[in-house]
XYZ file of C-alpha atoms in Angstrom:
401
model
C -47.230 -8.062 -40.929
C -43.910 -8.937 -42.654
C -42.649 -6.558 -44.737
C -42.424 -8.660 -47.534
C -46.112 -8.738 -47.995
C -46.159 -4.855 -48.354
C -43.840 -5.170 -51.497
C -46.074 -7.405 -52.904
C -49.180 -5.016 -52.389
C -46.991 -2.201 -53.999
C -46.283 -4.250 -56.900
C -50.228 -5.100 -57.106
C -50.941 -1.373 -56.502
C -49.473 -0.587 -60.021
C -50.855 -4.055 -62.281
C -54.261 -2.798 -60.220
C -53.943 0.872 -61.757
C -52.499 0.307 -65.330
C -55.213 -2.700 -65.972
C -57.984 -0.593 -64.973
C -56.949 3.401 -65.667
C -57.439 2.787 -69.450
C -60.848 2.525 -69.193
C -60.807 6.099 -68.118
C -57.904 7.047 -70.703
C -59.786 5.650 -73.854
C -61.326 9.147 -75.791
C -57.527 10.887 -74.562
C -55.781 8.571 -76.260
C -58.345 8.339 -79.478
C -58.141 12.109 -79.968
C -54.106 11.563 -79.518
C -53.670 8.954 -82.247
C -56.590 9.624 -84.511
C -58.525 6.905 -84.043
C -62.377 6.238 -82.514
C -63.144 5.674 -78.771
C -64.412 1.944 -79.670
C -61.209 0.920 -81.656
C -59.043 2.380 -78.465
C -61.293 0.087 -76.131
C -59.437 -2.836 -78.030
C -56.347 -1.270 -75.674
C -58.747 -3.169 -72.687
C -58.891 -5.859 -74.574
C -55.243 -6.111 -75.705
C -54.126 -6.279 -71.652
C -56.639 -9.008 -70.618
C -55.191 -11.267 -73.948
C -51.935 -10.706 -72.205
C -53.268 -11.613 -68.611
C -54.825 -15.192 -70.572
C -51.482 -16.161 -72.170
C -49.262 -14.478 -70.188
C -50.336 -16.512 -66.404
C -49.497 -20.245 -67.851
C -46.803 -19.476 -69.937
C -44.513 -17.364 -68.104
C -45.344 -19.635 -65.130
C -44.180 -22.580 -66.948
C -40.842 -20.808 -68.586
C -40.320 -19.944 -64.889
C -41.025 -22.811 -63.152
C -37.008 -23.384 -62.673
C -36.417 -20.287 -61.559
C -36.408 -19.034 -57.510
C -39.575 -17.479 -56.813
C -38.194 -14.193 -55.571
C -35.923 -13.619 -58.691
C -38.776 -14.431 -60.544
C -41.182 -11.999 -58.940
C -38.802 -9.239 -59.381
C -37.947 -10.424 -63.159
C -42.067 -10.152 -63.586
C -42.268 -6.597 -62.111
C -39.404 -5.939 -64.762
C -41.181 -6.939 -67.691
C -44.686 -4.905 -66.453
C -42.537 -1.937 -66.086
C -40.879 -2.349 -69.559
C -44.585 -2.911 -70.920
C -45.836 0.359 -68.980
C -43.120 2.270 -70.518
C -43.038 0.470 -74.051
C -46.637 1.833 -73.685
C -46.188 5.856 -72.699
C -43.801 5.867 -75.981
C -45.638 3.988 -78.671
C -45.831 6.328 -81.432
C -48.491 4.974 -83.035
C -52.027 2.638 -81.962
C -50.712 -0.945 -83.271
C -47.327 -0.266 -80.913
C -50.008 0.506 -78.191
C -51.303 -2.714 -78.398
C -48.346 -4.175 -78.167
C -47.162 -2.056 -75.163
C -50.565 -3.550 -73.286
C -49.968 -6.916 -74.295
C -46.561 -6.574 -72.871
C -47.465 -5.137 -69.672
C -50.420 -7.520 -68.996
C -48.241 -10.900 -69.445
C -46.583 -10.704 -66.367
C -49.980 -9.939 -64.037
C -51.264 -13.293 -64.063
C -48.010 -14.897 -63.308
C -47.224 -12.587 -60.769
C -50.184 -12.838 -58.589
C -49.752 -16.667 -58.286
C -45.835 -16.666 -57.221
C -46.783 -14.036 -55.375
C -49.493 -15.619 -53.696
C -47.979 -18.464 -53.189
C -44.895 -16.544 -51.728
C -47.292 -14.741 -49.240
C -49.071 -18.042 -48.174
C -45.817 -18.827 -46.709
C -44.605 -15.564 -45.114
C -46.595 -16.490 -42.664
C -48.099 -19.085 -39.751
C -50.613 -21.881 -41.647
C -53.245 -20.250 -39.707
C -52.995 -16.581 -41.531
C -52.156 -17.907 -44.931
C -55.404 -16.348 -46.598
C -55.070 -12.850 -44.273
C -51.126 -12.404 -46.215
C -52.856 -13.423 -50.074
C -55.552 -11.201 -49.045
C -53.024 -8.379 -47.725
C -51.379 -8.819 -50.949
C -54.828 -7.752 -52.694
C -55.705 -4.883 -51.125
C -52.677 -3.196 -53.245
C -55.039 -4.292 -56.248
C -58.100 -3.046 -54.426
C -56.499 0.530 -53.232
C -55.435 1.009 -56.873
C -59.479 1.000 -57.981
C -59.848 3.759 -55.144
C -56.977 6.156 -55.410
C -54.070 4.654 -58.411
C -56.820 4.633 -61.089
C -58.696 8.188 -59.802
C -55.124 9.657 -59.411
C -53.734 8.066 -62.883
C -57.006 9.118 -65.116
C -57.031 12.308 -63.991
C -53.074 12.938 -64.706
C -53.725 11.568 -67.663
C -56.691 14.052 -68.511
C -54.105 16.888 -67.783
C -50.881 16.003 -68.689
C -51.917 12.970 -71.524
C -51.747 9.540 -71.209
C -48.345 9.017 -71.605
C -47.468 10.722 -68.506
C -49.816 7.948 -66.851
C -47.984 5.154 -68.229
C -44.603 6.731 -66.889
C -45.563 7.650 -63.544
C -47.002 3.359 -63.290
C -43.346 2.733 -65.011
C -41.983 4.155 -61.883
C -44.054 2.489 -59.743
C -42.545 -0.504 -61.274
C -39.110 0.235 -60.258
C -39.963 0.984 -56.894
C -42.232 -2.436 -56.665
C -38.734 -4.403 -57.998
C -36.534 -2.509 -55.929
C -39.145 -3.163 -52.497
C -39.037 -6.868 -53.710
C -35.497 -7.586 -54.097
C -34.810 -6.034 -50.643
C -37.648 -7.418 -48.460
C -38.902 -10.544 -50.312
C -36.924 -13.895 -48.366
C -35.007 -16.387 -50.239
C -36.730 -19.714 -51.893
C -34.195 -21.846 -52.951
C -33.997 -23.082 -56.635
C -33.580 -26.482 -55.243
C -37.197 -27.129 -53.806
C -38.908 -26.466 -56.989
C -41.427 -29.036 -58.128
C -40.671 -28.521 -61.896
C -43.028 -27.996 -64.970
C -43.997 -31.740 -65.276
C -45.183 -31.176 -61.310
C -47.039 -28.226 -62.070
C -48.710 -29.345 -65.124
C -50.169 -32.445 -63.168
C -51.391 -30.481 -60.559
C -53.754 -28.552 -63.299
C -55.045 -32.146 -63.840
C -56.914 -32.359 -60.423
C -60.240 -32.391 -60.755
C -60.364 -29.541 -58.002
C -58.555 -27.213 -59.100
C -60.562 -27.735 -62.390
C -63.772 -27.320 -60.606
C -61.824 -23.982 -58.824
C -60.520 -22.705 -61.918
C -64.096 -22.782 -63.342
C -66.244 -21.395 -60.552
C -63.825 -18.624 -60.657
C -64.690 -17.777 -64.343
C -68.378 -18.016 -63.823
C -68.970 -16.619 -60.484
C -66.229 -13.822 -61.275
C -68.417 -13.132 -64.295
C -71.177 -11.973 -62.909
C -69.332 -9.009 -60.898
C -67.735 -7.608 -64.457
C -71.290 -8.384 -66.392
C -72.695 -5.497 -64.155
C -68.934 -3.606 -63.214
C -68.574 -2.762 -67.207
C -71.261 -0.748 -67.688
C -71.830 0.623 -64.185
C -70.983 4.009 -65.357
C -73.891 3.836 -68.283
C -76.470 2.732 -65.664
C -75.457 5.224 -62.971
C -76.157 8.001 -66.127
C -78.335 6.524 -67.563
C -80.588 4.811 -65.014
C -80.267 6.245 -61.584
C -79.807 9.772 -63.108
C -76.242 11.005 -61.329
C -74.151 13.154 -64.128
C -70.760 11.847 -65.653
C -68.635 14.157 -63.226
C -69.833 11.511 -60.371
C -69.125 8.439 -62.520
C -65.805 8.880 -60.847
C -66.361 8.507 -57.317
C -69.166 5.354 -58.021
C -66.123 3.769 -59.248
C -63.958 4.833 -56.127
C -66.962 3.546 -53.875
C -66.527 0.567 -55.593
C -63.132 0.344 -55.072
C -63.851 0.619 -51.031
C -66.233 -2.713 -51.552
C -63.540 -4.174 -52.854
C -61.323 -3.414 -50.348
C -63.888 -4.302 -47.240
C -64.818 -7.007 -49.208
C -60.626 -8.312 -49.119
C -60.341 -7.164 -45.161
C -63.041 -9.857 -44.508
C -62.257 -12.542 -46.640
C -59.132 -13.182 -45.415
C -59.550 -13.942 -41.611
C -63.190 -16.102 -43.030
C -61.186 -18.242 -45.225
C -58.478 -19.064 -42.692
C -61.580 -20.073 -40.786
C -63.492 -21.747 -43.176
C -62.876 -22.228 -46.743
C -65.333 -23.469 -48.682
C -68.280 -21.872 -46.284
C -66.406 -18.530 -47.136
C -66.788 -19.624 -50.796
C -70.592 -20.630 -50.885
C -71.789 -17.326 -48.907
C -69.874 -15.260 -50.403
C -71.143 -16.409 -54.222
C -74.625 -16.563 -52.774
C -74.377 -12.691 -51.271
C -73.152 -12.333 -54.797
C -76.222 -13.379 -56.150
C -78.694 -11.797 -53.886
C -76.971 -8.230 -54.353
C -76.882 -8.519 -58.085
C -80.751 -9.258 -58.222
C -81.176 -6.584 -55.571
C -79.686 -3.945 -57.774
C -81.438 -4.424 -60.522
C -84.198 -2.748 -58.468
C -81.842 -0.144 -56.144
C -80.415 1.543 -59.442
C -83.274 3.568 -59.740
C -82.992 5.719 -56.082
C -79.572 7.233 -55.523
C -78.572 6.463 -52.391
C -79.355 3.266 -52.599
C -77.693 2.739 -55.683
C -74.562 3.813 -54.066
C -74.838 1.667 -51.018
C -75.855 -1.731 -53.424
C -71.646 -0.436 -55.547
C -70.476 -0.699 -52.602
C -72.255 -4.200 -51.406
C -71.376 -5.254 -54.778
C -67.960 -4.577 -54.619
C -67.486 -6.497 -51.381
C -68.953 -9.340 -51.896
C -67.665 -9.776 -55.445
C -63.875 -9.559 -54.177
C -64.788 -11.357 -51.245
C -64.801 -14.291 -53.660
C -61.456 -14.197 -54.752
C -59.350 -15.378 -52.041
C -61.087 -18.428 -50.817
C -60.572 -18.949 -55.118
C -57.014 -18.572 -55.187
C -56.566 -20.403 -51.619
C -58.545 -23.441 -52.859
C -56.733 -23.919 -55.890
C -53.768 -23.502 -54.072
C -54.915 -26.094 -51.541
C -55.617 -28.317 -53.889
C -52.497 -28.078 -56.022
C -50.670 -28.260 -52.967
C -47.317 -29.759 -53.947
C -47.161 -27.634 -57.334
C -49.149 -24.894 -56.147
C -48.063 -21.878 -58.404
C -48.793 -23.036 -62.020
C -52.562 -23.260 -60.720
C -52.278 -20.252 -58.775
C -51.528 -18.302 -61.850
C -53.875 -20.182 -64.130
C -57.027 -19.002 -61.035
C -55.896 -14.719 -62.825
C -56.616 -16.030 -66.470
C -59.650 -17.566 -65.276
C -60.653 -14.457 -63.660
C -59.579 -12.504 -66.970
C -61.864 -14.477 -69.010
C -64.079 -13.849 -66.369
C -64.162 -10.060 -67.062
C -63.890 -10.507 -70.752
C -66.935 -13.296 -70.532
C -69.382 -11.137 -68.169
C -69.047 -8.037 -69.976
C -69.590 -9.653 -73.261
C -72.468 -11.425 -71.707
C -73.928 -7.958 -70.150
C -73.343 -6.455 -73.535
C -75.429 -8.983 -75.496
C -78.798 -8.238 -72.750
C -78.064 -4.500 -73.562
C -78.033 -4.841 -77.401
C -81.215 -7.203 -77.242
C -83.377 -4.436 -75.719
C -83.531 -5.604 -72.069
C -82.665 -2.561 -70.674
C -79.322 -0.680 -69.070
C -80.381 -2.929 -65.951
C -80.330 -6.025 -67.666
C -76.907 -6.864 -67.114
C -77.780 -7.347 -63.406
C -79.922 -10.566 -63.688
C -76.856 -11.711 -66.122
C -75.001 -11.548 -63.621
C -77.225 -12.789 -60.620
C -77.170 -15.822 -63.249
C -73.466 -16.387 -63.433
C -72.986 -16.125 -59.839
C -75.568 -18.883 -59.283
C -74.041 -21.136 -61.977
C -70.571 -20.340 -60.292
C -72.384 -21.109 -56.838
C -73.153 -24.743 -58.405
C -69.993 -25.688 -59.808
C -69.012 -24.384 -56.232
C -71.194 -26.925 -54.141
C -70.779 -29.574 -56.446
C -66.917 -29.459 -56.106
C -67.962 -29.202 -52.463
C -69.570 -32.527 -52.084
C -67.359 -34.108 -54.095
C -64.211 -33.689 -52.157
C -62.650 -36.503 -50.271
C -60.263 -34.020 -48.715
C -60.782 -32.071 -45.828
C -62.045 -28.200 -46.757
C -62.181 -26.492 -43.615
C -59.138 -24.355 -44.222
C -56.750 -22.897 -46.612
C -54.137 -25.686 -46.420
C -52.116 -25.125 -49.115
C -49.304 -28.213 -48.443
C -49.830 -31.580 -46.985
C -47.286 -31.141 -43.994
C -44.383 -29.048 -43.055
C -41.955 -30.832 -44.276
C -43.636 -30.182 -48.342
C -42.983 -26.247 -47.156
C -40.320 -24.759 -49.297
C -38.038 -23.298 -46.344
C -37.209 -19.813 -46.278
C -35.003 -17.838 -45.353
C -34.630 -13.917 -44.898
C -32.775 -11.625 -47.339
C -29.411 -10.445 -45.454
């Protein structure tokens, strides 16, 4: 494995634990700055916004510059956001710190996708974007554990630090192992912004928000049903969400070598697993154990949809891959933000805690769909995770002296 992908896992070990640790953080930092546990979940809210904007825009303001720079120039700005963040003095600063640290997620995962695709032989491209996840997957089962409960003893500012200095480690891990891409072979912003065009990566961009939704319809109130519903106390809440951090990690581990194989195949089963599991829980939340095995289940097979994703809009986008690469992490952002809203509404029209479940099972089928019907249209050939037409479209690079 080259070395360079374990920088970029590091730096997606700390986006992983700041975007998710708040969640844990909220009634800390409400008590802290005198506000109610529902106004501080607008701090959730206040990230994803900058995930949404952030992925295009600094994409396209970057599109000049060489991806490495830019990767470590990203990891820069998350770190100033982290730490903007530990010393707001007041909510509305907060905000802004999450804003801040959110905008450079999105962009970051598609350079640095796109940089890992290319670390490596054709034939491995979705095993190094999938390497480069499991930092984001880890973070679910020991950054965000780790971080909330340092957090819960020391205050949430000392959470935000300790991710600021994970920052400076990801930039400083970047800037010495990343390899060279030089400015020269950059498409441009006019490039990138036709390759958004392609009916494709259209069709990818929105199977990713509607398949992706049904894993955060059911993932946002997981703790309320495993309380509520299956009976476990809020002292376990903890590890369900570190078991679902494992799926999510088995769930990367597979998808990689299946999507070198097979793309699209990848793609449909994994959506249509998906599916099954999210129907299938609606019934397994009531007996414990198998409520834990079906977070686990569902944490696989909802990650294993992600890299096929981001390798088929890569694919398909293949001369201006990274503008489309980054725009695949908004759609997955209003993903979360569209699933949990969904769940939310089932909840508050009386269909139960479990409701949220046959949401989702919904959303992964409409996701499936979009999926197939992309499928079948395709004149192209979808076995694999191309992601350029020959070698010779292959920015060269070369290694960091």
């Amino acid at each position: 494995m080259p070395l360079a992908l374990l920088a970029l896992a590091v730096s997606a070990f700390g986006i992983g634990t700041t975007e998710f640790v708040m969640m844990g953080l909220l009634p800390n930092v409400a008590g802290d700055l005198d506000t109610s546990v529902p106004t501080a979940g607008y701090l959730v809210s206040a990230y994803a916004i900058g995930v949404v904007v952030g992925a295009p825009l600094l994409t396209a303001l970057g599109s000049r510059i060489p991806r490495k720079r830019m990767l470590v120039l990203l990891m820069a700005l998350f770190t100033v956001g982290n730490l903007a963040s530990a010393l707001a003095p007041n909510f509305g600063l907060l905000i802004a710190g999450r804003v801040l640290a959110g905008l450079p997620h999105g962009a970051f995962f598609g350079v640095g996708a796109v940089v890992a695709s290319r670390l490596v032989s054709e034939d491995r491209r979705a095993r190094a974007v999938a390497t480069m996840f499991l930092g984001l997957t880890i973070a679910n089962i020991v950054g965000v554990p780790v971080a909330t409960l340092l957090g819960q003893n020391l205050g949430w500012r000392a959470t935000f630090l300790v991710v600021s200095a994970i920052g400076v480690v990801a930039m400083a891990a970047l800037a010495r192992l990343v390899p060279q891409v030089s400015h020269e072979q950059h498409g441009g912003l006019r490039q990138e912004l036709g390759a958004l065009r392609d009916r494709q990566v259209i069709l990818g961009l929105l199977t990713a928000v509607f398949g992706f939704a049904g894993v955060f319809a059911v993932y946002s109130y997981l703790a309320s049903m495993m309380t509520e519903v299956t009976g476990f106390g809020e002292s376990t809440v903890t590890l369900v969400l570190a078991l679902f951090g494992i799926g999510m990690t088995l769930g990367a581990l597979v998808a990689g070598p299946l999507t070198d194989r097979a793309l699209r195949p990848t793609l449909y089963g994994s959506l249509a697993a998906l599916a099954v599991t999210l129907v299938a829980f609606d019934f397994t939340v009531h007996v414990k154990w198998a409520a834990l095995v079906s977070v686990v289940v569902l944490g696989a097979v909802g990650f294993m949809t992600t890299t096929p994703l981001q390798m088929l809009v890569m694919n398909k986008a293949q001369h201006a891959p990274t503008l489309a690469s980054a725009s695949n992490h908004s759609a997955f952002n209003l993903a979360n933000a569209g699933g949990a809203w969904l769940g939310g509404v089932a909840i508050a029209a009386g269909w139960g805690w479990t409701s949220p479940t046959l949401v989702g099972a919904v959303l992964a089928v409409i996701g499936l769909a979009i999926a197939l019907i992309a499928g079948r249209t395709d004149r192209a050939p979808a076995g694999g995770s191309r992601v350029v037409a020959s070698s010779e479209s292959m920015p060269q690079m070369s290694e960091v002296r």
